[in-house]
């Protein structure tokens, strides 16, 4: 079922090295848990100093275990760990789980030991989880490759959630919280230092397991960005929501992450970009992760934005309306005719949406029945949130509430209702069994509904159209000495529109260039040693006759020699003078984790002051580029403001997509591409200046 | 104790009109609750059809009650409510609580009935809460002027929280949630339609009650902005945190609010400004309100930003570091020497801050003792967050944990520790009794700590310095016909710097003005009928000789006549040409709720596209103005970007403060003042253009 991780997630045979007779000890708890949970596979305790462990025969070493096992649990000290892992590989074990800590997280010597272990995994093909992890469990088959006391916090039957975390301690925290929240998990993996198996591979694997419908992941750092990207693509293809907490986004957090695992922190906004690209829901708190996973496990998603809000409290109605609008839902009023009918039932209530059926609902069940019936039958909503305060719990109304909502569910089995109620766990379970997700905080119910809508859109959109191929005849990457004109010609050859221009080594050449361009031009000093041309007066605008161009050439060379006597000067660039247009900035950089990523922002203060930029991992198509453009706060500028005409967003999106393809195709040779400014015109767009920094390795 | 609300909050004698023998009925529950809670005051049931109610003698009407009571509880139908209220006033009742609904919230006829009731309150001096409310309770004296089943959700002893909400149903929801969260409340008031007593007056009253240390308020709309402002000032003076949920901020929310109460929605960003002005914490969800109130009730506040993060899970440590940094805390590393000492205790742990004392802490109590000791003694932190997972609950570690933290508290009685733990209520209570606020979600613990820090700063700052008075000789408010020059002279007379200029009715006058100004000038057409001068070419820049000015005058008049033949033209304005400076916009408007409010933003797209503006209620001083300036996202522009010099923020703050005083002083006559652009120069600042719209009533 799960490719190369099957031996880890669903082993038939397990060896426990350092097996203990004590259920409480690290070497004892896995055995104890499996025995209590009725693990059907074969368990081989390994311990030279014992005859038996917890009633099972003990073997002196892994070599003497009668079969090559699917998985070995290793909890020996770091000092002997490498040796033991080597023995396991020799004995033909298909996989191993290493609890042992004291490796990469502790510094240089630990890292090299971890390298050896990784080497064994590569050479032998034995898959390894850890080291410095809390292991794995699979409740479906009673498999406990962990010393976490899972069974103690296990309150629910197996559910559709698969959990994957790097941190072991946080992994068990998350499991406890989700259990308390009513989230039914079956699979749980902690990857620790990730010498072999990493979070990304487990996500891909979860995507392939039918019984997993929702993936909950936690990571502090990512080693292989491409694999993570593939994992997200797999999950999206399988239409499984991914709820991801990525931490270490602040400097303090990154410092803590580095000292906790040996992970690259990377740039947090690039993670935001990647998550947006693949429709991953980024959770900021554990509570949010649990809440969204909880809602998603019911496997019902809103097919549109129109939402109905039903409430027993007008005040809560107002809050629901606020929250729903802010989350992008349409709180559409009920049809006039429906409102009239409803007023007959609740003359003092609110019938506009929110529907406020008031405290009267406590006395008269027909009110709830009728309001819900009218709303569902005539409102044309895609989803509903129903707030009933303590109605479901109060001894006076408990039975009424239960029968009302049972009937509602029977009449409308496919309708999406989220409930907000104050009720003890056992009562909430009754409603959950009827297919009502329950939330104590009504505002958080709205957040969950927004997440469900988000996932629905992601599933519907599926994989965006791929990027167009590069045109034939793309020029070679300019070298370190390349000037503005080389950069522009390189971009142009890749199909990115650039301003018409030429480089001129003499005044005559400059004049010829101006003649060819046929209109006002800009002259800029051309020198690999002068980065900020304007600061030395190295730019002349709007020249449109022979004398001006000729004189301009001389002026620029004089200024350059005066300001930077040693600068190598290759003449000037002559470019068509472009008027108007919306100033934007396009960039491509090599991220240590994700490789080539593309940045987009509006010019000037938008980037410099507001840091209003969006990222995507390259390559990507024009649809993705459009999302990327829409992601910035200043987006409206492209629609034209202060009397300016709207910009050609299609041309902009095309350029971004082509830049992403170009950066991806030349990842090995280009360190960064900076297109600044890139002017978006009413029709078309042009790169006015560009800087390409080749990789120096 | 509580001025004119004493009869409502702490009555000695109570009459219940429509008294019932049934504890479950609306007219029965208040009596039942008071009897069960041992209310010490006198209770007079009123019901012509009964001899007794719940064992108490019944009176036929309020007139026959033997004394003028402190408070009457009225739950009669709307049809007779006005009459009954009149009788109560006649009988000398000091206050009344009206549960009855069917007034302003239902439309016109209901509104007029409510007006009559308000009239009775005004003329008789009898204070009225409601109508359409759920009443009041005061647990300290067992006073229950409510039919809410409070006692059922009451789990905690009286605490320092005072709750005030407009919505009754939401009020009881909030009480239940806060009780479940461990928030101890004593006072609870719901004001419903607020025909007399409103949220603001109750906040002021809570500020005066010693036993209330934290104020939790909920409102959908505010009738009297000035009273709310006064209430916030009272609470700040009493150093009591106010946690406020104001809803109805979106269009849908406002629509729902209007249908729920009869309240003005007002502009939400003005509420944000007011809350910032008085240090009120605006909560977005019920969970947030409860969480912050919970933290504040321990009455310990961080005296600085340096925070230590202690964790049993490295992963949680990373999350804590992220959250703390994002909330503005300094996650300062421990001193080198301290780290060395700590490494001896936890060689594999993190000692940098976050301190990761790892799972080892489960086996060896000295680890926790020593880590905390070193942190507190040598770290110099202002606060601490300690995450211990299930340590406090697990049967293996419960006692160890309890004794560790009891000792810690004994050693450091005044240190501020927030705990994050997974533990059942009864265990959390133990830690709370030792003075440890407990949070299940560690990220939310950080949010709570941020709120505590916020309140501490508010208390320390206290009331900001008041605004400077207006200078003598402020000109009268310009009338509707006023032009640019009149507006500038008016602002100048109020001490707001304006560009040097004059109005000229002839070309000669224009030339004289230019001579006097002595430098390049800007000519603008002066006409009350031409709003957008630039669009008709009505602005000429940078004129600096007699012919240019003279010719410019003619040009402008020709253009004006051509573009707007019927426009009344009073000549041109001649203004000094100002170069450079940072473009900002200052505005003052009359808000229906808060009266004069002042708006600040940067020019152009900042206001038009990003809506990046901040508000304050006028009048305010320069300190407040500086906060207002710092509140915009684009603040850095004022420090100078892209090579521009920084702007004179003091001059800007002075102008904002003066504008606020000017707007407040002329609230009766000025509808709005728009100073746009207001150029902030390296030294000083200057209003280039201004528009003043007088009130037409």
Short mmCIF file of N, CA, C and O in Angstrom, two decimals, chain B residues 429-521:
data_model
loop_
_atom_site.label_atom_id
_atom_site.label_comp_id
_atom_site.label_asym_id
_atom_site.label_seq_id
_atom_site.Cartn_x
_atom_site.Cartn_y
_atom_site.Cartn_z
N UNK B 429 -6.59 23.90 38.54
CA UNK B 429 -6.97 24.74 39.69
C UNK B 429 -5.86 24.79 40.73
O UNK B 429 -5.57 25.83 41.30
N UNK B 430 -5.21 23.65 40.97
CA UNK B 430 -4.13 23.61 41.96
C UNK B 430 -3.05 24.63 41.60
O UNK B 430 -2.55 25.35 42.46
N UNK B 431 -2.69 24.67 40.32
CA UNK B 431 -1.63 25.58 39.88
C UNK B 431 -2.11 27.03 39.90
O UNK B 431 -1.37 27.93 40.27
N UNK B 432 -3.37 27.21 39.57
CA UNK B 432 -3.92 28.57 39.60
C UNK B 432 -3.87 29.10 41.04
O UNK B 432 -3.51 30.24 41.28
N UNK B 433 -4.20 28.23 41.99
CA UNK B 433 -4.17 28.67 43.39
C UNK B 433 -2.76 29.09 43.80
O UNK B 433 -2.59 29.97 44.64
N UNK B 434 -1.76 28.50 43.18
CA UNK B 434 -0.38 28.91 43.49
C UNK B 434 0.02 30.16 42.70
O UNK B 434 1.14 30.64 42.82
N UNK B 435 -0.90 30.67 41.90
CA UNK B 435 -0.59 31.89 41.15
C UNK B 435 0.02 31.63 39.79
O UNK B 435 0.75 32.48 39.26
N UNK B 436 -0.26 30.45 39.21
CA UNK B 436 0.17 30.16 37.84
C UNK B 436 -1.03 30.15 36.90
O UNK B 436 -1.83 29.22 36.97
N UNK B 437 -1.18 31.16 36.04
CA UNK B 437 -2.20 31.03 35.01
C UNK B 437 -1.83 29.86 34.09
O UNK B 437 -0.66 29.69 33.75
N UNK B 438 -2.82 29.04 33.72
CA UNK B 438 -2.55 27.84 32.93
C UNK B 438 -3.23 27.91 31.57
O UNK B 438 -4.40 28.29 31.48
N UNK B 439 -2.49 27.53 30.53
CA UNK B 439 -3.01 27.53 29.17
C UNK B 439 -2.75 26.18 28.53
O UNK B 439 -1.66 25.64 28.68
N UNK B 440 -3.75 25.65 27.84
CA UNK B 440 -3.51 24.40 27.14
C UNK B 440 -2.68 24.67 25.89
O UNK B 440 -1.70 23.99 25.62
N UNK B 441 -3.04 25.72 25.14
CA UNK B 441 -2.30 26.03 23.91
C UNK B 441 -1.19 27.03 24.21
O UNK B 441 -1.45 28.17 24.60
N UNK B 442 0.06 26.61 24.00
CA UNK B 442 1.20 27.46 24.37
C UNK B 442 1.22 28.75 23.57
O UNK B 442 1.63 29.80 24.08
N UNK B 443 0.78 28.70 22.30
CA UNK B 443 0.78 29.94 21.51
C UNK B 443 -0.21 30.95 22.09
O UNK B 443 0.04 32.16 22.08
N UNK B 444 -1.30 30.45 22.61
CA UNK B 444 -2.29 31.36 23.20
C UNK B 444 -1.79 31.91 24.54
O UNK B 444 -2.16 33.01 24.96
N UNK B 445 -0.90 31.16 25.19
CA UNK B 445 -0.27 31.69 26.40
C UNK B 445 0.55 32.92 26.04
O UNK B 445 0.56 33.92 26.78
N UNK B 446 1.20 32.87 24.88
CA UNK B 446 1.99 34.03 24.44
C UNK B 446 1.07 35.22 24.15
O UNK B 446 1.35 36.35 24.55
N UNK B 447 -0.04 34.93 23.49
CA UNK B 447 -1.00 36.01 23.22
C UNK B 447 -1.44 36.67 24.53
O UNK B 447 -1.46 37.91 24.64
N UNK B 448 -1.73 35.85 25.52
CA UNK B 448 -2.17 36.39 26.81
C UNK B 448 -1.06 37.23 27.45
O UNK B 448 -1.31 38.32 27.97
N UNK B 449 0.17 36.74 27.36
CA UNK B 449 1.29 37.49 27.95
C UNK B 449 1.41 38.85 27.24
O UNK B 449 1.68 39.87 27.88
N UNK B 450 1.20 38.85 25.93
CA UNK B 450 1.29 40.10 25.17
C UNK B 450 0.21 41.08 25.67
O UNK B 450 0.46 42.27 25.81
N UNK B 451 -0.96 40.56 25.95
CA UNK B 451 -2.03 41.42 26.46
C UNK B 451 -1.64 41.99 27.82
O UNK B 451 -1.82 43.19 28.09
N UNK B 452 -1.05 41.16 28.68
CA UNK B 452 -0.64 41.64 30.00
C UNK B 452 0.40 42.75 29.85
O UNK B 452 0.34 43.78 30.54
N UNK B 453 1.34 42.55 28.92
CA UNK B 453 2.37 43.57 28.70
C UNK B 453 1.71 44.86 28.19
O UNK B 453 2.05 45.96 28.65
N UNK B 454 0.77 44.70 27.29
CA UNK B 454 0.04 45.85 26.75
C UNK B 454 -0.61 46.65 27.89
O UNK B 454 -0.43 47.87 27.99
N UNK B 455 -1.30 45.96 28.77
CA UNK B 455 -1.99 46.67 29.86
C UNK B 455 -0.99 47.37 30.77
O UNK B 455 -1.20 48.51 31.20
N UNK B 456 0.13 46.69 31.04
CA UNK B 456 1.14 47.31 31.91
C UNK B 456 1.60 48.64 31.31
O UNK B 456 1.69 49.65 32.01
N UNK B 457 1.85 48.63 30.01
CA UNK B 457 2.29 49.87 29.35
C UNK B 457 1.21 50.94 29.43
O UNK B 457 1.49 52.11 29.70
N UNK B 458 -0.03 50.52 29.26
CA UNK B 458 -1.14 51.49 29.33
C UNK B 458 -1.20 52.10 30.73
O UNK B 458 -1.31 53.32 30.88
N UNK B 459 -1.07 51.27 31.76
CA UNK B 459 -1.13 51.78 33.13
C UNK B 459 0.02 52.74 33.39
O UNK B 459 -0.15 53.80 33.98
N UNK B 460 1.23 52.34 32.92
CA UNK B 460 2.40 53.19 33.16
C UNK B 460 2.25 54.54 32.47
O UNK B 460 2.55 55.59 33.02
N UNK B 461 1.76 54.50 31.24
CA UNK B 461 1.64 55.74 30.48
C UNK B 461 0.57 56.63 31.10
O UNK B 461 0.71 57.85 31.19
N UNK B 462 -0.52 56.01 31.56
CA UNK B 462 -1.61 56.79 32.13
C UNK B 462 -2.23 57.70 31.09
O UNK B 462 -2.10 57.46 29.88
N UNK B 463 -2.86 58.76 31.53
CA UNK B 463 -3.49 59.69 30.59
C UNK B 463 -2.40 60.48 29.88
O UNK B 463 -1.49 60.99 30.52
N UNK B 464 -2.45 60.54 28.55
CA UNK B 464 -1.44 61.32 27.83
C UNK B 464 -1.57 62.80 28.14
O UNK B 464 -2.62 63.25 28.60
N UNK B 465 -0.50 63.56 27.91
CA UNK B 465 -0.58 65.01 28.13
C UNK B 465 -1.70 65.58 27.26
O UNK B 465 -1.86 65.17 26.11
N UNK B 466 -2.48 66.50 27.82
CA UNK B 466 -3.62 67.05 27.07
C UNK B 466 -3.13 67.90 25.90
O UNK B 466 -1.97 68.26 25.81
N UNK B 467 -4.07 68.19 25.02
CA UNK B 467 -3.74 69.01 23.85
C UNK B 467 -3.49 70.46 24.27
O UNK B 467 -4.10 70.94 25.23
N UNK B 468 -2.60 71.12 23.56
CA UNK B 468 -2.38 72.55 23.80
C UNK B 468 -3.61 73.33 23.37
O UNK B 468 -4.33 72.93 22.45
N UNK B 469 -3.87 74.43 24.08
CA UNK B 469 -5.05 75.26 23.73
C UNK B 469 -4.84 75.90 22.35
O UNK B 469 -3.71 76.01 21.88
N UNK B 470 -5.92 76.33 21.75
CA UNK B 470 -5.81 77.07 20.49
C UNK B 470 -5.18 78.43 20.77
O UNK B 470 -5.42 79.02 21.83
N UNK B 471 -4.38 78.93 19.84
CA UNK B 471 -3.85 80.29 20.03
C UNK B 471 -4.99 81.31 20.04
O UNK B 471 -6.09 81.01 19.59
N UNK B 472 -4.68 82.48 20.56
CA UNK B 472 -5.69 83.54 20.54
C UNK B 472 -5.94 83.97 19.09
O UNK B 472 -5.10 83.80 18.22
N UNK B 473 -7.13 84.48 18.84
CA UNK B 473 -7.41 85.09 17.53
C UNK B 473 -7.64 84.11 16.41
O UNK B 473 -7.30 84.40 15.25
N UNK B 474 -8.18 82.92 16.73
CA UNK B 474 -8.55 82.00 15.65
C UNK B 474 -9.69 82.63 14.84
O UNK B 474 -10.64 83.17 15.41
N UNK B 475 -9.57 82.59 13.53
CA UNK B 475 -10.57 83.22 12.67
C UNK B 475 -11.89 82.48 12.76
O UNK B 475 -11.93 81.31 13.14
N UNK B 476 -12.99 83.14 12.41
CA UNK B 476 -14.28 82.44 12.34
C UNK B 476 -14.25 81.38 11.25
O UNK B 476 -13.48 81.49 10.28
N UNK B 477 -15.10 80.34 11.41
CA UNK B 477 -15.13 79.25 10.43
C UNK B 477 -15.57 79.79 9.07
O UNK B 477 -16.59 80.46 8.98
N UNK B 478 -14.80 79.52 8.01
CA UNK B 478 -15.18 80.00 6.67
C UNK B 478 -16.53 79.43 6.25
O UNK B 478 -16.87 78.30 6.60
N UNK B 479 -17.31 80.23 5.52
CA UNK B 479 -18.62 79.76 5.08
C UNK B 479 -18.52 78.88 3.86
O UNK B 479 -17.43 78.59 3.36
N UNK B 480 -19.68 78.47 3.36
CA UNK B 480 -19.75 77.53 2.24
C UNK B 480 -19.00 78.05 1.01
O UNK B 480 -18.43 77.30 0.25
N UNK B 481 -18.99 79.35 0.86
CA UNK B 481 -18.36 79.94 -0.33
C UNK B 481 -16.84 80.01 -0.21
O UNK B 481 -16.15 80.45 -1.13
N UNK B 482 -16.32 79.61 0.93
CA UNK B 482 -14.90 79.84 1.19
C UNK B 482 -14.03 79.15 0.14
O UNK B 482 -14.34 78.06 -0.32
N UNK B 483 -12.95 79.79 -0.21
CA UNK B 483 -12.01 79.21 -1.16
C UNK B 483 -10.80 78.67 -0.44
O UNK B 483 -10.70 78.74 0.79
N UNK B 484 -9.84 78.18 -1.25
CA UNK B 484 -8.61 77.60 -0.73
C UNK B 484 -7.91 78.56 0.23
O UNK B 484 -7.52 78.20 1.34
N UNK B 485 -7.83 79.84 -0.18
CA UNK B 485 -7.05 80.79 0.62
C UNK B 485 -7.70 81.03 1.98
O UNK B 485 -7.02 81.06 2.99
N UNK B 486 -9.05 81.14 1.99
CA UNK B 486 -9.75 81.32 3.28
C UNK B 486 -9.46 80.14 4.19
O UNK B 486 -9.17 80.29 5.38
N UNK B 487 -9.53 78.93 3.60
CA UNK B 487 -9.30 77.73 4.39
C UNK B 487 -7.90 77.77 4.98
O UNK B 487 -7.69 77.51 6.16
N UNK B 488 -6.91 78.15 4.14
CA UNK B 488 -5.53 78.18 4.64
C UNK B 488 -5.37 79.21 5.74
O UNK B 488 -4.73 78.95 6.76
N UNK B 489 -5.99 80.36 5.58
CA UNK B 489 -5.84 81.39 6.62
C UNK B 489 -6.49 80.95 7.91
O UNK B 489 -5.98 81.20 9.01
N UNK B 490 -7.63 80.23 7.78
CA UNK B 490 -8.30 79.72 8.97
C UNK B 490 -7.38 78.75 9.71
O UNK B 490 -7.15 78.87 10.92
N UNK B 491 -6.81 77.80 8.98
CA UNK B 491 -5.90 76.81 9.60
C UNK B 491 -4.70 77.53 10.21
O UNK B 491 -4.28 77.25 11.33
N UNK B 492 -4.15 78.48 9.48
CA UNK B 492 -2.98 79.21 9.97
C UNK B 492 -3.30 79.91 11.29
O UNK B 492 -2.51 79.87 12.24
N UNK B 493 -4.52 80.47 11.39
CA UNK B 493 -4.88 81.19 12.61
C UNK B 493 -4.98 80.22 13.80
O UNK B 493 -4.90 80.61 14.95
N UNK B 494 -5.15 78.91 13.48
CA UNK B 494 -5.22 77.91 14.55
C UNK B 494 -3.85 77.30 14.81
O UNK B 494 -3.72 76.33 15.57
N UNK B 495 -2.81 77.83 14.19
CA UNK B 495 -1.45 77.38 14.46
C UNK B 495 -1.01 76.20 13.60
O UNK B 495 -0.01 75.55 13.89
N UNK B 496 -1.77 75.92 12.54
CA UNK B 496 -1.36 74.86 11.61
C UNK B 496 -0.60 75.50 10.46
O UNK B 496 -1.13 76.40 9.80
N UNK B 497 0.67 75.10 10.23
CA UNK B 497 1.48 75.78 9.21
C UNK B 497 0.90 75.59 7.82
O UNK B 497 0.51 74.48 7.45
N UNK B 498 0.78 76.66 7.07
CA UNK B 498 0.28 76.58 5.70
C UNK B 498 1.27 77.27 4.77
O UNK B 498 2.06 78.11 5.20
N UNK B 499 1.18 76.93 3.52
CA UNK B 499 2.09 77.50 2.53
C UNK B 499 1.76 79.00 2.37
O UNK B 499 0.60 79.41 2.44
N UNK B 500 2.82 79.78 2.21
CA UNK B 500 2.64 81.22 2.03
C UNK B 500 1.90 81.46 0.71
O UNK B 500 2.28 80.92 -0.33
N UNK B 501 0.82 82.24 0.77
CA UNK B 501 0.07 82.47 -0.46
C UNK B 501 -0.97 83.57 -0.28
O UNK B 501 -1.12 84.14 0.79
N UNK B 502 -1.65 83.87 -1.38
CA UNK B 502 -2.67 84.91 -1.35
C UNK B 502 -3.65 84.63 -2.47
O UNK B 502 -3.35 83.89 -3.41
N UNK B 503 -4.82 85.22 -2.35
CA UNK B 503 -5.76 85.13 -3.46
C UNK B 503 -5.66 86.42 -4.27
O UNK B 503 -5.45 87.50 -3.72
N UNK B 504 -5.75 86.29 -5.59
CA UNK B 504 -5.62 87.46 -6.44
C UNK B 504 -6.79 87.53 -7.41
O UNK B 504 -7.07 86.57 -8.11
N UNK B 505 -7.46 88.69 -7.42
CA UNK B 505 -8.63 88.85 -8.29
C UNK B 505 -8.25 89.45 -9.64
O UNK B 505 -9.08 89.56 -10.55
N UNK B 506 -7.00 89.87 -9.75
CA UNK B 506 -6.52 90.42 -11.03
C UNK B 506 -5.11 89.92 -11.29
O UNK B 506 -4.42 89.46 -10.38
N UNK B 507 -4.68 90.05 -12.55
CA UNK B 507 -3.32 89.64 -12.91
C UNK B 507 -2.31 90.46 -12.11
O UNK B 507 -1.31 89.95 -11.59
N UNK B 508 -2.57 91.78 -11.96
CA UNK B 508 -1.65 92.62 -11.19
C UNK B 508 -1.50 92.11 -9.77
O UNK B 508 -0.39 91.92 -9.27
N UNK B 509 -2.64 91.85 -9.17
CA UNK B 509 -2.60 91.35 -7.77
C UNK B 509 -1.78 90.07 -7.70
O UNK B 509 -1.00 89.86 -6.77
N UNK B 510 -1.93 89.23 -8.72
CA UNK B 510 -1.17 87.97 -8.75
C UNK B 510 0.32 88.26 -8.79
O UNK B 510 1.12 87.68 -8.05
N UNK B 511 0.69 89.24 -9.63
CA UNK B 511 2.12 89.58 -9.75
C UNK B 511 2.63 90.14 -8.42
O UNK B 511 3.70 89.76 -7.94
N UNK B 512 1.83 91.01 -7.78
CA UNK B 512 2.26 91.56 -6.48
C UNK B 512 2.47 90.42 -5.47
O UNK B 512 3.47 90.37 -4.74
N UNK B 513 1.54 89.49 -5.47
CA UNK B 513 1.66 88.34 -4.54
C UNK B 513 2.96 87.61 -4.80
O UNK B 513 3.72 87.29 -3.88
N UNK B 514 3.22 87.36 -6.09
CA UNK B 514 4.47 86.65 -6.44
C UNK B 514 5.68 87.43 -5.93
O UNK B 514 6.59 86.88 -5.32
N UNK B 515 5.67 88.78 -6.12
CA UNK B 515 6.79 89.61 -5.65
C UNK B 515 6.97 89.43 -4.14
O UNK B 515 8.06 89.22 -3.64
N UNK B 516 5.83 89.52 -3.41
CA UNK B 516 5.93 89.45 -1.94
C UNK B 516 6.51 88.10 -1.51
O UNK B 516 7.40 88.02 -0.68
N UNK B 517 6.01 87.04 -2.15
CA UNK B 517 6.47 85.68 -1.79
C UNK B 517 7.95 85.54 -2.12
O UNK B 517 8.72 84.93 -1.39
N UNK B 518 8.35 86.16 -3.22
CA UNK B 518 9.77 86.20 -3.56
C UNK B 518 10.34 84.84 -3.89
O UNK B 518 11.17 84.30 -3.16
N UNK B 519 9.86 84.23 -4.96
CA UNK B 519 10.35 82.93 -5.39
C UNK B 519 9.31 82.27 -6.26
O UNK B 519 8.23 82.82 -6.47
N UNK B 520 9.62 81.09 -6.81
CA UNK B 520 8.67 80.40 -7.69
C UNK B 520 7.32 80.19 -7.01
O UNK B 520 7.28 79.94 -5.79
N UNK B 521 6.25 80.33 -7.77
CA UNK B 521 4.91 80.17 -7.19
C UNK B 521 4.09 79.19 -8.00
O UNK B 521 4.43 78.82 -9.13
#
